[in-house]
CSV table of C-alpha atoms and ligand atoms in Angstrom, one decimal:
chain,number,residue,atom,x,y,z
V,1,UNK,CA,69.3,112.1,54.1
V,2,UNK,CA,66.5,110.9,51.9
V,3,UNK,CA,66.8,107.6,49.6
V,4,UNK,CA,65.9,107.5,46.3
V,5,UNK,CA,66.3,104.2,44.5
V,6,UNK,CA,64.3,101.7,42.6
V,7,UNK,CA,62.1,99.1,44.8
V,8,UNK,CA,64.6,96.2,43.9
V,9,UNK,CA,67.8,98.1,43.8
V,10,UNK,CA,70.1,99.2,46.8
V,11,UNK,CA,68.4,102.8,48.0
V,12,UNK,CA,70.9,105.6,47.0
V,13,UNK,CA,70.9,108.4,50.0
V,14,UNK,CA,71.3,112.1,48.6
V,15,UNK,CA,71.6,115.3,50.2
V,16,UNK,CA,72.2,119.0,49.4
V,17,UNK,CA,75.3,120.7,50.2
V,18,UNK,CA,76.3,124.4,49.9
V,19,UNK,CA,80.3,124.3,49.0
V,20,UNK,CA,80.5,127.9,51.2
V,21,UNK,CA,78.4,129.9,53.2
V,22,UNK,CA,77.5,132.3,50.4
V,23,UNK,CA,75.4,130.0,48.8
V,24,UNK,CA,73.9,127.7,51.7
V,25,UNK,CA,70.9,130.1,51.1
V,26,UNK,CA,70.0,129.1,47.7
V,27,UNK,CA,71.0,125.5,48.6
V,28,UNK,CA,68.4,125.4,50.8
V,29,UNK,CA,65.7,126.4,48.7
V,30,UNK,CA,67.0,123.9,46.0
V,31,UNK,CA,66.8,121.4,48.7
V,32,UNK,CA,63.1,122.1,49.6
V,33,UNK,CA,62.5,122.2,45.6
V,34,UNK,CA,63.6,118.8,45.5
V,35,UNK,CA,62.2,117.4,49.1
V,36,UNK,CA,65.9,116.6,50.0
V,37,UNK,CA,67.8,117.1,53.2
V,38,UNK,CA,70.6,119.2,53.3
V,39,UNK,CA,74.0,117.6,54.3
V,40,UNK,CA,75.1,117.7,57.9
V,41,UNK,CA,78.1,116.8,59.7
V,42,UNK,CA,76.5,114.1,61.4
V,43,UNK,CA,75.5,112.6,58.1
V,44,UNK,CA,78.8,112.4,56.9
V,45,UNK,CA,80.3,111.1,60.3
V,46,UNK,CA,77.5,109.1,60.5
V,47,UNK,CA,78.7,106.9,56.9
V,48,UNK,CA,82.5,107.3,57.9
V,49,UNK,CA,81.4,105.3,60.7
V,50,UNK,CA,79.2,102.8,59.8
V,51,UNK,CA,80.3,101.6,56.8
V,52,UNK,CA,78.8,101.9,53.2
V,53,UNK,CA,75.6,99.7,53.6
V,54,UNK,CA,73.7,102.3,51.2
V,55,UNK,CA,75.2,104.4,48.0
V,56,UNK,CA,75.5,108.2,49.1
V,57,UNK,CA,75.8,110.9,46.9
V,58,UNK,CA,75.7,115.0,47.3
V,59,UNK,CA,73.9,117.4,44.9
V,60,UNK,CA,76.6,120.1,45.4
V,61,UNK,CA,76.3,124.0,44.7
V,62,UNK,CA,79.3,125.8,44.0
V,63,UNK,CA,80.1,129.0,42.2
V,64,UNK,CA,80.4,127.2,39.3
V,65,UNK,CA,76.9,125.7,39.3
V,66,UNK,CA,75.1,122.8,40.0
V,67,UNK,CA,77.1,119.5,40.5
V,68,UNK,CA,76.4,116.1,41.4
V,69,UNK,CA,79.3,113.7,43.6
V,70,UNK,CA,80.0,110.4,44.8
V,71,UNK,CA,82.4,111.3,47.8
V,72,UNK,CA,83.0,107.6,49.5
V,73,UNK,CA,83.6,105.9,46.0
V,74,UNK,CA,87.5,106.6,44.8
V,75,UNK,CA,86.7,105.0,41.4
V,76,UNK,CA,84.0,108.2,40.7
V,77,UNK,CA,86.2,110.7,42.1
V,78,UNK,CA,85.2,114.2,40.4
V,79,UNK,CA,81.7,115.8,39.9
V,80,UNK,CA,79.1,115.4,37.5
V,81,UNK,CA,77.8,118.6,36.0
V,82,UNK,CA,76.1,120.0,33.2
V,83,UNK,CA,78.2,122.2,30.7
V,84,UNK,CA,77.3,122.9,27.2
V,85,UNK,CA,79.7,126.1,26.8
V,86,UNK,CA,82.9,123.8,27.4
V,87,UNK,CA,84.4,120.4,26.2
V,88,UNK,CA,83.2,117.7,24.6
V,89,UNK,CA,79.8,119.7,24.6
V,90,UNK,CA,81.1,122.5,22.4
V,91,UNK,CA,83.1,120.2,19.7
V,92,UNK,CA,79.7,118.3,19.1
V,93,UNK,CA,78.1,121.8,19.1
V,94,UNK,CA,80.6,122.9,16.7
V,95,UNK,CA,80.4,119.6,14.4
V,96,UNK,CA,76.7,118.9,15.1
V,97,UNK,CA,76.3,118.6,10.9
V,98,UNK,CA,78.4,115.3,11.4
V,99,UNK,CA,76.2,114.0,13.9
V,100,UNK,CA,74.2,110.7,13.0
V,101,UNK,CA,71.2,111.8,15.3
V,102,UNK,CA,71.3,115.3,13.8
V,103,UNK,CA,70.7,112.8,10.5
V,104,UNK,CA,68.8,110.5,12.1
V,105,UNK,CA,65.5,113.5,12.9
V,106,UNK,CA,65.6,114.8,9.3
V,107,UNK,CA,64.7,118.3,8.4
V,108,UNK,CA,65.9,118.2,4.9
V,109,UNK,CA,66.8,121.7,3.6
V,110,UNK,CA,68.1,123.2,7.1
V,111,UNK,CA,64.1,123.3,8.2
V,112,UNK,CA,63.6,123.8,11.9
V,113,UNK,CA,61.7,120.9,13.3
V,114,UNK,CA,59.8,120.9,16.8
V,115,UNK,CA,61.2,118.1,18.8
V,116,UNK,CA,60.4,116.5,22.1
V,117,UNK,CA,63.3,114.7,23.5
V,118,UNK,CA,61.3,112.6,26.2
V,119,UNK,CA,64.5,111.1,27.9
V,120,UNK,CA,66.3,114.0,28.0
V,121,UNK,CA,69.0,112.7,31.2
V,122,UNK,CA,71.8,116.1,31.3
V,123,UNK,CA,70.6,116.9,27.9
V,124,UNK,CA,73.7,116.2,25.4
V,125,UNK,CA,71.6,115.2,22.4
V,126,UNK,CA,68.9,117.7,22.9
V,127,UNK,CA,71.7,120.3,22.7
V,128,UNK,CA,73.5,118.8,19.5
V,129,UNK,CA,69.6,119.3,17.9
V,130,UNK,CA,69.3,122.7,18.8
V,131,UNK,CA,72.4,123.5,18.1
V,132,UNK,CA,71.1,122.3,14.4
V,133,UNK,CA,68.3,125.0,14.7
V,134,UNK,CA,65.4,122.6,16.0
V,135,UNK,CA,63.2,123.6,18.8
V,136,UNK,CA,63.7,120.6,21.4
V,137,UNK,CA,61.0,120.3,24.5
V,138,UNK,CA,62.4,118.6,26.9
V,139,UNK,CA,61.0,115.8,29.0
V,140,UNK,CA,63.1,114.8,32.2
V,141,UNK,CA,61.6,112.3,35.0
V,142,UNK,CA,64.1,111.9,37.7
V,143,UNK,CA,64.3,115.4,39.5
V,144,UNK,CA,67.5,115.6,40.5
V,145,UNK,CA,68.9,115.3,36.8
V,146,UNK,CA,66.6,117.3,35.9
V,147,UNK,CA,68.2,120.2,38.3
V,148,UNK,CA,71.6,119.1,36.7
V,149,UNK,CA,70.3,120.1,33.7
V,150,UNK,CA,68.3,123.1,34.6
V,151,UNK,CA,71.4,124.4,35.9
V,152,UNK,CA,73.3,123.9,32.7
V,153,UNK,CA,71.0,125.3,30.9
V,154,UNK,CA,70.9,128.6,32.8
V,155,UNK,CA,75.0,129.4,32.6
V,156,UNK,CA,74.1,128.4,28.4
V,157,UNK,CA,71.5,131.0,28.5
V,158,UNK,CA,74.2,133.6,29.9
V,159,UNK,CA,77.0,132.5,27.6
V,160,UNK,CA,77.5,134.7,24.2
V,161,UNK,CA,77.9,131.5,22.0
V,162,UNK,CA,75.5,129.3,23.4
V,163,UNK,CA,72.5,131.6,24.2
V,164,UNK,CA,70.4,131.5,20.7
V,165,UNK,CA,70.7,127.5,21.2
V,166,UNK,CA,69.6,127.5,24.5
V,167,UNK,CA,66.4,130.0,23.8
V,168,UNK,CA,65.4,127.0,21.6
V,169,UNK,CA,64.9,124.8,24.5
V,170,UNK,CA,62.4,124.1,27.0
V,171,UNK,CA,62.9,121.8,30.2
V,172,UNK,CA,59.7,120.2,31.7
V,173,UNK,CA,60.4,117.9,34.5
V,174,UNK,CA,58.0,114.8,34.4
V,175,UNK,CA,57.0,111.3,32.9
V,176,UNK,CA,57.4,111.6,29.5
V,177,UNK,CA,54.8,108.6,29.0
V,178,UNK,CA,52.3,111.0,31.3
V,179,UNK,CA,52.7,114.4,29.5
V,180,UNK,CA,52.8,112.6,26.1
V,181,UNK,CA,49.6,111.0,26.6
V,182,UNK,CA,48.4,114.3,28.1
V,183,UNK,CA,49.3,116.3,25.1
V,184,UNK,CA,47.5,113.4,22.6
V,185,UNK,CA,44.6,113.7,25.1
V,186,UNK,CA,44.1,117.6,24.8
V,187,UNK,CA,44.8,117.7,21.2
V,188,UNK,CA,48.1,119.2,21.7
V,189,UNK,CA,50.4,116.9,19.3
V,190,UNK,CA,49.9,119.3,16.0
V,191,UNK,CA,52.7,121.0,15.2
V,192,UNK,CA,55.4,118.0,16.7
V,193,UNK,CA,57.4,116.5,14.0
V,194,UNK,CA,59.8,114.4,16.0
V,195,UNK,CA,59.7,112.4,19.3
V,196,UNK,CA,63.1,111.4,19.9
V,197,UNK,CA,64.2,108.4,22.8
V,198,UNK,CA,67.4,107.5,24.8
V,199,UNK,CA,66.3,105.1,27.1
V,200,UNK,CA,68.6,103.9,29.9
V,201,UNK,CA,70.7,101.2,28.5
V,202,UNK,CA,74.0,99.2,30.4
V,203,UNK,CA,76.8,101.5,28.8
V,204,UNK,CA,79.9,100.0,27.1
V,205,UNK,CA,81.2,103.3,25.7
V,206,UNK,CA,85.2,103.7,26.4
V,207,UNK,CA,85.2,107.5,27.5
V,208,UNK,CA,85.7,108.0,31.5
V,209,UNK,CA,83.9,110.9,31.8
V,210,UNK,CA,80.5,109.3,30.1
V,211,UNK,CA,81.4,105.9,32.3
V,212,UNK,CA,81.2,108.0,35.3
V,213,UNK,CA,77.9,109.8,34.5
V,214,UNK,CA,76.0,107.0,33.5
V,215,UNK,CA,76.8,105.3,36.4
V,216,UNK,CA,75.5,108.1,38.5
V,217,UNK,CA,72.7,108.3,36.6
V,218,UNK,CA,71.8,104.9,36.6
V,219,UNK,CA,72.1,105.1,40.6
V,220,UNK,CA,69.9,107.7,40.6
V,221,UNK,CA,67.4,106.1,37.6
V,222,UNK,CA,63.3,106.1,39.0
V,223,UNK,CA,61.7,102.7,38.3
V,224,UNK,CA,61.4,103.8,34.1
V,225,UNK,CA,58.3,103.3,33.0
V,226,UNK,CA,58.6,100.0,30.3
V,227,UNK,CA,60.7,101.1,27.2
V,228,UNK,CA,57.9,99.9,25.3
V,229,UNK,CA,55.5,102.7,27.0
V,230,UNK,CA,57.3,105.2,26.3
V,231,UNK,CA,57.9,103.9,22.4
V,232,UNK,CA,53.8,103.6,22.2
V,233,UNK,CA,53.4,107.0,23.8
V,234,UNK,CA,55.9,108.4,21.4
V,235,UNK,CA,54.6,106.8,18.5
V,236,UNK,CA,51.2,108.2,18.8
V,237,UNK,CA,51.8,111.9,18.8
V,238,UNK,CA,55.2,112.1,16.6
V,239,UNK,CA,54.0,113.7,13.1
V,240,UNK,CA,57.0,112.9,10.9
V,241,UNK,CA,58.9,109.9,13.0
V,242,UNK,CA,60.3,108.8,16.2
V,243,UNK,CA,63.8,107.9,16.5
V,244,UNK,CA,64.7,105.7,18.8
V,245,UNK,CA,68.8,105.6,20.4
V,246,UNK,CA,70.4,101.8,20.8
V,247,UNK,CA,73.6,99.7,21.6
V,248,UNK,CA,74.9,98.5,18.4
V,249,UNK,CA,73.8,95.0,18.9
V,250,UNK,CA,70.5,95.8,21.0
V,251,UNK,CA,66.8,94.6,20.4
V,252,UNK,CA,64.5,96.9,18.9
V,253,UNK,CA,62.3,98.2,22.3
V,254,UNK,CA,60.1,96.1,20.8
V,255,UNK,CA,58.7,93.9,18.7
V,256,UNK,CA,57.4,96.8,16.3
V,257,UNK,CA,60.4,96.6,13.3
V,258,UNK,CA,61.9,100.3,12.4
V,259,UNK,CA,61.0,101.7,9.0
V,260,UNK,CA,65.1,102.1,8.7
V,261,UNK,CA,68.1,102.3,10.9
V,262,UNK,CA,71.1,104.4,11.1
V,263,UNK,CA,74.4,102.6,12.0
V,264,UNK,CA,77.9,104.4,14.4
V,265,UNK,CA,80.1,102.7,15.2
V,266,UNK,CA,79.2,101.8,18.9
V,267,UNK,CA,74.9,103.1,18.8
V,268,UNK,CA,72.6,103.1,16.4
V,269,UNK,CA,68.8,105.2,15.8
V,270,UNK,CA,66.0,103.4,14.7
V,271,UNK,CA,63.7,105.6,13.1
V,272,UNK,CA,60.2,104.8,12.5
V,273,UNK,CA,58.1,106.7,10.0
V,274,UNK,CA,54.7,107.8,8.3
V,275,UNK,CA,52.4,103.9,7.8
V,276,UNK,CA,53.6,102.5,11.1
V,277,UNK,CA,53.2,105.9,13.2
V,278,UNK,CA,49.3,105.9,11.3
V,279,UNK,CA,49.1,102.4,11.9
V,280,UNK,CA,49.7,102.9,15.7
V,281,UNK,CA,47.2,106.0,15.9
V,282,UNK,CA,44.6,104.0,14.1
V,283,UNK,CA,45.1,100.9,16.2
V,284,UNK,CA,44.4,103.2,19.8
V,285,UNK,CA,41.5,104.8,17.8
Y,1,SAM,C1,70.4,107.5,28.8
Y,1,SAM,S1,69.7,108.9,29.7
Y,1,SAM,C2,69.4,110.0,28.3
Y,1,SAM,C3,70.7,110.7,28.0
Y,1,SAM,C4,70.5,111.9,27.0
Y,1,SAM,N1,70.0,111.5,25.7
Y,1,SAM,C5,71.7,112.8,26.9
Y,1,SAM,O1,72.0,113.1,25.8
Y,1,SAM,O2,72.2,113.3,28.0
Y,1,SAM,C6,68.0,108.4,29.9
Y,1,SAM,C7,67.2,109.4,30.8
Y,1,SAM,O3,65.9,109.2,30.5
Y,1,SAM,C8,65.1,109.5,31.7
Y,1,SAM,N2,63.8,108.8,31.5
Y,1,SAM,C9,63.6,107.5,31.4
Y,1,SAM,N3,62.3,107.2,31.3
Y,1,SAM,C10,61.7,108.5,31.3
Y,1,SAM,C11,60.3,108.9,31.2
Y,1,SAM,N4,59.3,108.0,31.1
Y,1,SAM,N5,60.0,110.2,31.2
Y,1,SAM,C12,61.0,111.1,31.4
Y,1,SAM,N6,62.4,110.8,31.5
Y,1,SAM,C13,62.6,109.5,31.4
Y,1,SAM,C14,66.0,108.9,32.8
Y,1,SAM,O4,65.7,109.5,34.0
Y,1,SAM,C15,67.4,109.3,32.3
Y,1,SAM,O5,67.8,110.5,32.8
């Protein structure tokens, strides 16, 4: 098994396992996508043994896609998968006009607006804004979420109602600070009208099921690069504003004060517009 982790957090061990003998062939080559081992008995008699000195957790493929478990750790019992067809995916879907964040990007008059969603984790918001007919570019750093979102993105692509949505939607895994400054480099920012942000942030939301991704996904989260990069990066190449996703009571990312903010119940977006995203271009010449 290979660990992933951040330099001053407990390594997390992951492997690849094929849930039947069908698919151990595809498993494989997801495996050697990512640079990960596949699971072996002797792994897993290997941690029964020896105790839990590491977090372990298995990038699973089953018939039903892609999905990501925690098998020693009874409190995170269940798997972690991308589905936007199903659930609490498809009732945001369906009310996405409710949505603060659908708010919170603009596009008065129902126009379509191109959006990068540089922190775009198993994708949730980036559907709910294609879903209101924007095109969304996604940016996703840590590679194994972005598989778990790959892979929910194909079954949206083959599914009647979700397949216009998904078409609008384009995965890139990477550093979002990287290929943002890329894109300013090469001239490439005409045309974006939105960056939109969701950085990592200790959760306090009540549902189960978004407790229990989070905390995989903060096992699995890279060392991020600084908030604040990212929030400089953004603001350079966003045309109309960059909206930024917080805890209710949360600091700003930084010391930079949004042009307005809109207030849930439990998040809020601060959005910053036109004089302090020219401001910020002017001041990196
Ligand atoms: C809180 S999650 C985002 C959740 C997402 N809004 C959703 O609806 O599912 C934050 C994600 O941002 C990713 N991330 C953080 N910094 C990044 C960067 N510089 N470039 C790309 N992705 C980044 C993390 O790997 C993590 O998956």
């Amino acid at each position: 098994m290979l660990n992933v982790g951040l330099k001053n957090k407990k390594p997390v061990k992951i492997a690849v396992k094929a849930s039947c003998p069908d698919l151990a062939s595809q498993a494989q080559e997801l495996a050697d996508c990512l640079g990960l081992p596949m699971e072996s008995p002797e792994c897993t008699l290997l941690h029964r043994s020896g105790g839990r000195t590491q977090d372990r957790l298995l990038l699973r493929l089953s018939s039903e896609g892609l999905e990501l478990v925690k098998p020693d750790d009874p409190k995170l019992r269940g798997a972690v998968r991308v589905d936007f067809t199903a659930g609490q995916a498809a009732f945001r879907r369906k009310q996405q006009k409710k949505e603060l964040l659908v708010r919170a990007v603009g596009g008065k008059g129902g126009a379509s607006l191109n959006i990068i969603d540089a922190t775009g984790g198993l994708g949730r918001d980036s559907f709910l804004l294609a879903a209101a007919g924007h095109q969304v570019r996604i940016f996703e750093q840590q590679p194994v979420v972005a598989a778990l979102l790959a892979d929910g993105l194909e079954r949206a692509a083959a599914h009647p109602e979700t397949a216009e949505i998904r078409a609008r939607i384009r995965l890139t895994a990477g550093d979002a600070v990287q290929v943002l400054g890329n894109i300013r480099e090469n001239g490439e920012g005409q045309g974006i009208d939105v960056v939109y942000l969701d950085p990592m942030f200790p959760e306090r939301r009540k549902s189960a099921l978004v407790k229990k991704e989070l905390q995989l996904l903060q096992l699995l989260a890279q060392a991020d690069a600084a908030p604040e990069r990212l929030l400089n990066a953004a603001l350079k190449v966003a045309g109309q504003r960059v909206v930024v996703k917080r805890p209710l009571k949360a600091p700003c990312l930084t010391d930079l004060s949004p042009s307005h903010v809109l207030t849930g119940k439990t998040i809020r977006f601060d959005v910053y517009l036109g004089g302090v995203l020219s401001r910020n271009r002017k001041a990196s010449g």
